[in-house]
Short mmCIF file of C-alpha atoms in Angstrom, two decimals:
data_model
loop_
_atom_site.label_atom_id
_atom_site.label_comp_id
_atom_site.label_asym_id
_atom_site.label_seq_id
_atom_site.Cartn_x
_atom_site.Cartn_y
_atom_site.Cartn_z
CA MET A 1 0.00 0.00 0.00
CA ASP A 2 1.11 3.57 -0.75
CA ARG A 3 1.19 5.28 2.67
CA ASN A 4 0.82 8.67 0.99
CA ARG A 5 -2.50 7.51 -0.49
CA LEU A 6 -3.64 5.25 2.34
CA VAL A 7 -7.06 5.93 3.86
CA SER A 8 -7.65 4.70 7.41
CA VAL A 9 -11.36 4.00 7.85
CA ILE A 10 -12.53 4.33 11.46
CA MET A 11 -15.46 2.11 12.49
CA PRO A 12 -16.83 1.51 16.00
CA THR A 13 -19.08 -1.52 16.53
CA TYR A 14 -21.42 -2.48 19.32
CA ASN A 15 -23.95 -5.27 18.80
CA ALA A 16 -24.43 -4.14 15.19
CA GLY A 17 -25.68 -7.57 14.16
CA LYS A 18 -26.94 -8.04 10.64
CA TYR A 19 -26.24 -4.42 9.58
CA LEU A 20 -22.49 -4.83 10.03
CA ALA A 21 -21.81 -7.09 7.03
CA ASP A 22 -23.25 -4.61 4.51
CA SER A 23 -21.34 -1.70 6.05
CA VAL A 24 -18.03 -3.57 5.95
CA SER A 25 -18.63 -4.75 2.37
CA SER A 26 -19.33 -1.19 1.22
CA ILE A 27 -15.86 -0.22 2.48
CA LEU A 28 -13.85 -3.23 1.32
CA ASP A 29 -15.47 -3.12 -2.13
CA GLN A 30 -14.33 0.47 -2.82
CA THR A 31 -12.83 1.22 -6.22
CA TYR A 32 -10.07 3.01 -4.26
CA LEU A 33 -7.79 0.18 -3.10
CA ASP A 34 -5.35 1.88 -0.72
CA LEU A 35 -7.33 1.58 2.48
CA GLU A 36 -7.32 -0.08 5.87
CA LEU A 37 -10.43 -0.73 7.96
CA LEU A 38 -9.80 -0.21 11.68
CA ILE A 39 -12.68 -1.60 13.72
CA THR A 40 -12.90 -1.23 17.47
CA ASP A 41 -15.59 -3.43 18.97
CA ASP A 42 -16.98 -1.69 22.04
CA GLY A 43 -17.70 -4.77 24.16
CA SER A 44 -20.30 -6.48 21.94
CA THR A 45 -22.18 -9.42 23.45
CA ASP A 46 -24.14 -10.24 20.28
CA PRO A 47 -22.76 -13.49 18.77
CA VAL A 48 -23.76 -12.41 15.23
CA THR A 49 -21.63 -9.27 15.48
CA LEU A 50 -18.65 -11.15 16.90
CA ASP A 51 -18.90 -13.90 14.29
CA ILE A 52 -18.92 -11.36 11.44
CA LEU A 53 -15.90 -9.57 12.91
CA HIS A 54 -13.88 -12.77 13.26
CA LYS A 55 -14.68 -13.81 9.69
CA ILE A 56 -13.82 -10.50 8.02
CA GLU A 57 -10.47 -10.12 9.77
CA GLU A 58 -9.55 -13.65 8.68
CA ARG A 59 -10.70 -13.01 5.11
CA ASP A 60 -9.15 -9.60 4.39
CA SER A 61 -5.72 -8.45 5.56
CA ARG A 62 -6.81 -4.79 5.32
CA VAL A 63 -9.09 -5.31 8.34
CA ASP A 64 -7.78 -4.82 11.87
CA VAL A 65 -10.18 -5.47 14.77
CA LEU A 66 -9.60 -4.50 18.40
CA TYR A 67 -11.96 -6.01 20.98
CA LEU A 68 -12.68 -4.00 24.13
CA ASP A 69 -13.71 -5.92 27.23
CA HIS A 70 -16.62 -3.62 28.08
CA ASN A 71 -18.63 -0.76 26.58
CA HIS A 72 -17.06 2.71 26.65
CA GLY A 73 -19.05 4.61 24.02
CA ALA A 74 -18.59 5.30 20.32
CA GLY A 75 -16.18 8.21 20.82
CA TYR A 76 -13.76 6.11 22.87
CA ALA A 77 -13.97 3.26 20.36
CA ARG A 78 -13.28 5.62 17.44
CA ASN A 79 -10.22 6.99 19.25
CA LYS A 80 -8.84 3.48 19.70
CA SER A 81 -9.05 3.07 15.94
CA ILE A 82 -7.51 6.49 15.25
CA GLU A 83 -4.56 5.52 17.49
CA ARG A 84 -3.83 2.57 15.18
CA ALA A 85 -4.27 4.50 11.92
CA ARG A 86 -1.34 4.42 9.50
CA GLY A 87 -2.97 6.32 6.64
CA ARG A 88 -2.56 9.86 5.48
CA TYR A 89 -6.34 10.25 5.38
CA ILE A 90 -8.79 9.52 8.22
CA ALA A 91 -12.36 8.62 7.24
CA PHE A 92 -15.37 7.51 9.27
CA CYS A 93 -18.18 5.02 8.79
CA ASP A 94 -20.47 3.62 11.48
CA SER A 95 -21.34 -0.06 11.54
CA ASP A 96 -24.88 0.41 10.19
CA ASP A 97 -24.10 2.93 7.45
CA ARG A 98 -22.79 2.39 3.91
CA TRP A 99 -20.67 4.05 1.27
CA THR A 100 -21.20 4.23 -2.46
CA PRO A 101 -18.56 2.09 -4.27
CA ASP A 102 -16.64 5.11 -5.61
CA LYS A 103 -16.80 7.31 -2.49
CA LEU A 104 -13.10 7.28 -1.66
CA GLU A 105 -11.95 7.52 -5.27
CA LYS A 106 -14.05 10.60 -5.94
CA GLN A 107 -13.63 12.31 -2.59
CA ILE A 108 -9.85 11.91 -2.36
CA ALA A 109 -9.48 13.24 -5.93
CA PHE A 110 -11.72 16.17 -4.97
CA MET A 111 -9.57 16.91 -1.89
CA ASN A 112 -6.42 16.90 -3.97
CA GLN A 113 -8.04 19.20 -6.51
CA LYS A 114 -9.21 21.66 -3.83
CA GLN A 115 -6.04 21.25 -1.73
CA CYS A 116 -8.30 21.03 1.32
CA ALA A 117 -7.60 19.37 4.67
CA LEU A 118 -11.22 18.45 5.48
CA SER A 119 -14.03 17.36 3.20
CA CYS A 120 -17.50 15.85 3.41
CA ALA A 121 -20.38 14.96 1.08
CA SER A 122 -24.13 14.68 0.83
CA TYR A 123 -25.74 11.39 1.83
CA ILE A 124 -28.91 9.43 1.20
CA ILE A 125 -31.21 8.58 4.12
CA PHE A 126 -32.34 4.94 4.03
CA ASN A 127 -35.06 3.50 6.26
CA LEU A 128 -33.96 0.00 7.28
CA ASN A 129 -37.39 -0.92 8.64
CA GLU A 130 -39.10 -0.05 5.36
CA GLN A 131 -36.08 -1.02 3.21
CA LYS A 132 -36.24 2.08 1.04
CA SER A 133 -34.60 5.48 0.52
CA VAL A 134 -36.67 8.13 2.26
CA GLY A 135 -34.60 11.28 1.84
CA ILE A 136 -31.33 13.06 1.32
CA ASN A 137 -29.10 15.39 3.30
CA ILE A 138 -27.39 17.87 0.99
CA ALA A 139 -24.20 19.32 2.47
CA PRO A 140 -23.43 23.04 1.98
CA PRO A 141 -20.69 23.56 -0.63
CA LYS A 142 -18.45 25.29 1.91
CA ILE A 143 -18.59 24.94 5.69
CA THR A 144 -16.78 27.35 8.01
CA PHE A 145 -16.09 27.33 11.74
CA SER A 146 -18.69 30.05 12.23
CA MET A 147 -21.33 27.95 10.45
CA MET A 148 -20.42 24.87 12.51
CA LYS A 149 -20.90 26.76 15.79
CA ARG A 150 -24.56 27.07 14.89
CA ASP A 151 -25.09 23.40 14.02
CA ASN A 152 -23.21 20.32 12.84
CA LYS A 153 -23.27 20.41 9.04
CA ILE A 154 -20.80 17.57 8.42
CA GLY A 155 -22.15 14.04 8.20
CA CYS A 156 -19.62 11.90 10.07
CA LEU A 157 -20.11 9.00 7.64
CA THR A 158 -18.84 11.27 4.81
CA ALA A 159 -16.01 13.14 6.58
CA ILE A 160 -12.34 12.74 5.60
CA TYR A 161 -9.40 14.73 6.91
CA ASP A 162 -5.78 14.87 5.77
CA THR A 163 -3.17 14.25 8.50
CA GLN A 164 -0.39 15.43 6.18
CA LEU A 165 -1.92 18.91 6.23
CA LEU A 166 -3.31 18.88 9.78
CA GLY A 167 -1.08 16.53 11.76
CA ARG A 168 -1.98 13.49 13.84
CA LYS A 169 -3.44 15.31 16.79
CA TYR A 170 -7.19 14.99 16.48
CA TYR A 171 -9.25 12.60 18.58
CA MET A 172 -12.89 12.42 19.49
CA PRO A 173 -13.50 14.51 22.65
CA THR A 174 -14.55 12.48 25.68
CA LEU A 175 -18.27 13.20 25.39
CA ARG A 176 -20.79 10.37 25.45
CA LYS A 177 -22.61 11.87 22.45
CA ARG A 178 -22.06 14.60 19.84
CA GLN A 179 -18.34 13.75 19.68
CA ASP A 180 -18.35 14.06 15.89
CA TRP A 181 -19.59 17.67 15.99
CA ALA A 182 -17.00 18.45 18.67
CA LEU A 183 -14.20 16.88 16.61
CA PHE A 184 -15.05 18.79 13.44
CA LEU A 185 -15.25 22.05 15.40
CA LEU A 186 -11.70 21.44 16.63
CA ILE A 187 -10.46 20.63 13.12
CA LEU A 188 -12.19 23.68 11.60
CA LYS A 189 -10.53 25.92 14.17
CA ASP A 190 -7.28 25.03 12.41
CA CYS A 191 -8.15 24.46 8.76
CA LYS A 192 -10.92 27.14 8.63
CA VAL A 193 -13.01 25.52 5.89
CA CYS A 194 -14.50 22.18 4.90
CA TYR A 195 -15.45 21.61 1.26
CA SER A 196 -18.26 19.30 0.19
CA TYR A 197 -18.06 16.99 -2.81
CA PRO A 198 -20.51 18.65 -5.21
CA SER A 199 -21.75 16.12 -7.74
CA GLN A 200 -23.67 13.38 -5.90
CA PRO A 201 -24.27 11.77 -2.49
CA LEU A 202 -21.41 9.45 -1.55
CA ALA A 203 -22.87 7.58 1.43
CA VAL A 204 -26.05 6.09 2.82
CA TYR A 205 -27.17 6.86 6.36
CA CYS A 206 -29.28 3.95 7.58
CA ARG A 207 -32.05 5.00 9.91
CA HIS A 208 -33.71 2.49 12.23
CA LYS A 209 -35.56 2.55 15.52
CA HIS A 210 -32.35 2.19 17.52
CA SER A 211 -30.55 5.10 15.84
CA ILE A 212 -29.12 7.56 18.39
CA SER A 213 -30.08 10.53 16.23
CA SER A 214 -33.76 9.46 16.15
CA SER A 215 -34.35 11.34 19.43
CA LYS A 216 -32.88 14.78 18.86
CA ILE A 217 -34.69 16.49 21.75
CA SER A 218 -33.01 14.23 24.28
CA LEU A 219 -29.61 15.37 22.95
CA ALA A 220 -30.08 19.00 24.10
CA LYS A 221 -27.78 18.61 27.10
CA TYR A 222 -25.06 17.12 24.89
CA ASN A 223 -25.29 20.05 22.47
CA ILE A 224 -24.86 22.45 25.38
CA ALA A 225 -21.94 20.34 26.63
CA VAL A 226 -20.17 20.90 23.28
CA TYR A 227 -20.43 24.67 23.72
CA ARG A 228 -19.10 24.42 27.26
CA SER A 229 -16.31 21.84 26.96
CA ILE A 230 -15.12 22.44 23.39
CA LEU A 231 -15.67 26.17 22.92
CA GLY A 232 -15.15 27.07 26.59
CA TYR A 233 -18.43 28.95 27.00
CA GLY A 234 -19.93 29.55 30.42
CA TRP A 235 -23.31 28.03 31.29
CA LEU A 236 -25.38 31.11 30.36
CA LYS A 237 -23.56 31.71 27.07
CA ALA A 238 -23.82 28.02 26.15
CA CYS A 239 -27.58 28.03 26.82
CA PHE A 240 -27.95 31.27 24.84
CA TYR A 241 -26.14 29.79 21.83
CA PHE A 242 -28.22 26.65 22.02
CA ALA A 243 -31.57 28.47 22.30
CA PHE A 244 -30.99 31.33 19.87
CA LEU A 245 -28.45 30.02 17.37
CA PHE A 246 -28.43 26.21 17.39
CA LEU A 247 -32.18 25.56 17.60
CA PRO A 248 -33.29 28.05 14.88
CA THR A 249 -30.50 26.85 12.58
CA TYR A 250 -31.33 23.22 13.25
CA ILE A 251 -35.05 23.76 12.58
CA LEU A 252 -34.25 25.48 9.28
CA LYS A 253 -31.96 22.60 8.38
CA LEU A 254 -34.74 20.10 9.06
CA MET A 255 -37.14 22.09 6.89
CA LYS A 256 -34.61 22.22 4.05
CA ARG A 257 -33.86 18.51 4.41
CA LYS A 258 -37.58 17.75 4.28
CA GLN A 259 -37.97 19.75 1.06
CA ASP A 260 -34.85 18.25 -0.50
CA SER A 261 -35.98 14.77 0.50
CA TYR A 262 -39.42 15.29 -0.98
CA CYS A 263 -37.87 16.31 -4.31
CA PHE A 264 -35.38 13.41 -4.12
CA VAL A 265 -38.03 10.75 -3.44
CA LYS A 266 -40.38 12.21 -6.06
CA ARG A 267 -37.59 12.25 -8.65
CA LYS A 268 -36.70 8.64 -7.84
CA GLY A 269 -40.32 7.60 -7.99
#
């Protein structure tokens, strides 16, 4: 493998079961061949998950699995994978999401063209219970630190950053949830801008009844925690940002996503 082209794919797993095989296949079947898949299993007890993990690491030398003895949370598991990463590029995919076959090929070429340290892409929303595409999240063409303070605009399953330009110093903050938003805020403090691949969605976010993001209201305290622990805001300022910047921006984003998804589903139909 060419270390200057190598992409280290970070995947946490925890009782992912039947969804895991499709996610892993979507990574290993990429048209871009210089990759390693670094899985950290966060104390799974599900025999289906463990069986899949044992089989894929035996079958493909690009797969490296670390088994934790008990559950720590997705952020901790991702960091254990980042610690083992050898690649120039760090990419993320959760164990129930999927990539399009040409995601890495197109996105890495785009990053080289733009000379950017951080990139993302739009993604399709797929309902696993109904087994159909139900929407799309279209990423803004250019995302700045100021925009990210208002709301997370980078889908973690599409994000890639370049350690050659940024260094190997970024890890998920030790928050139980919203670590991805916190991480991208820290990166954007340094690189200033994230560019989005413009032509098509490059990943599939799989929504099901167990998805963490299915209960956004319950995540309010974690959003406030990001303002406090990552940006260093006091309690009152953090609550102000959440109430008057985050919530209005997030509601507008949901409305836009709903309209975009309606057009996407109608066009497909």
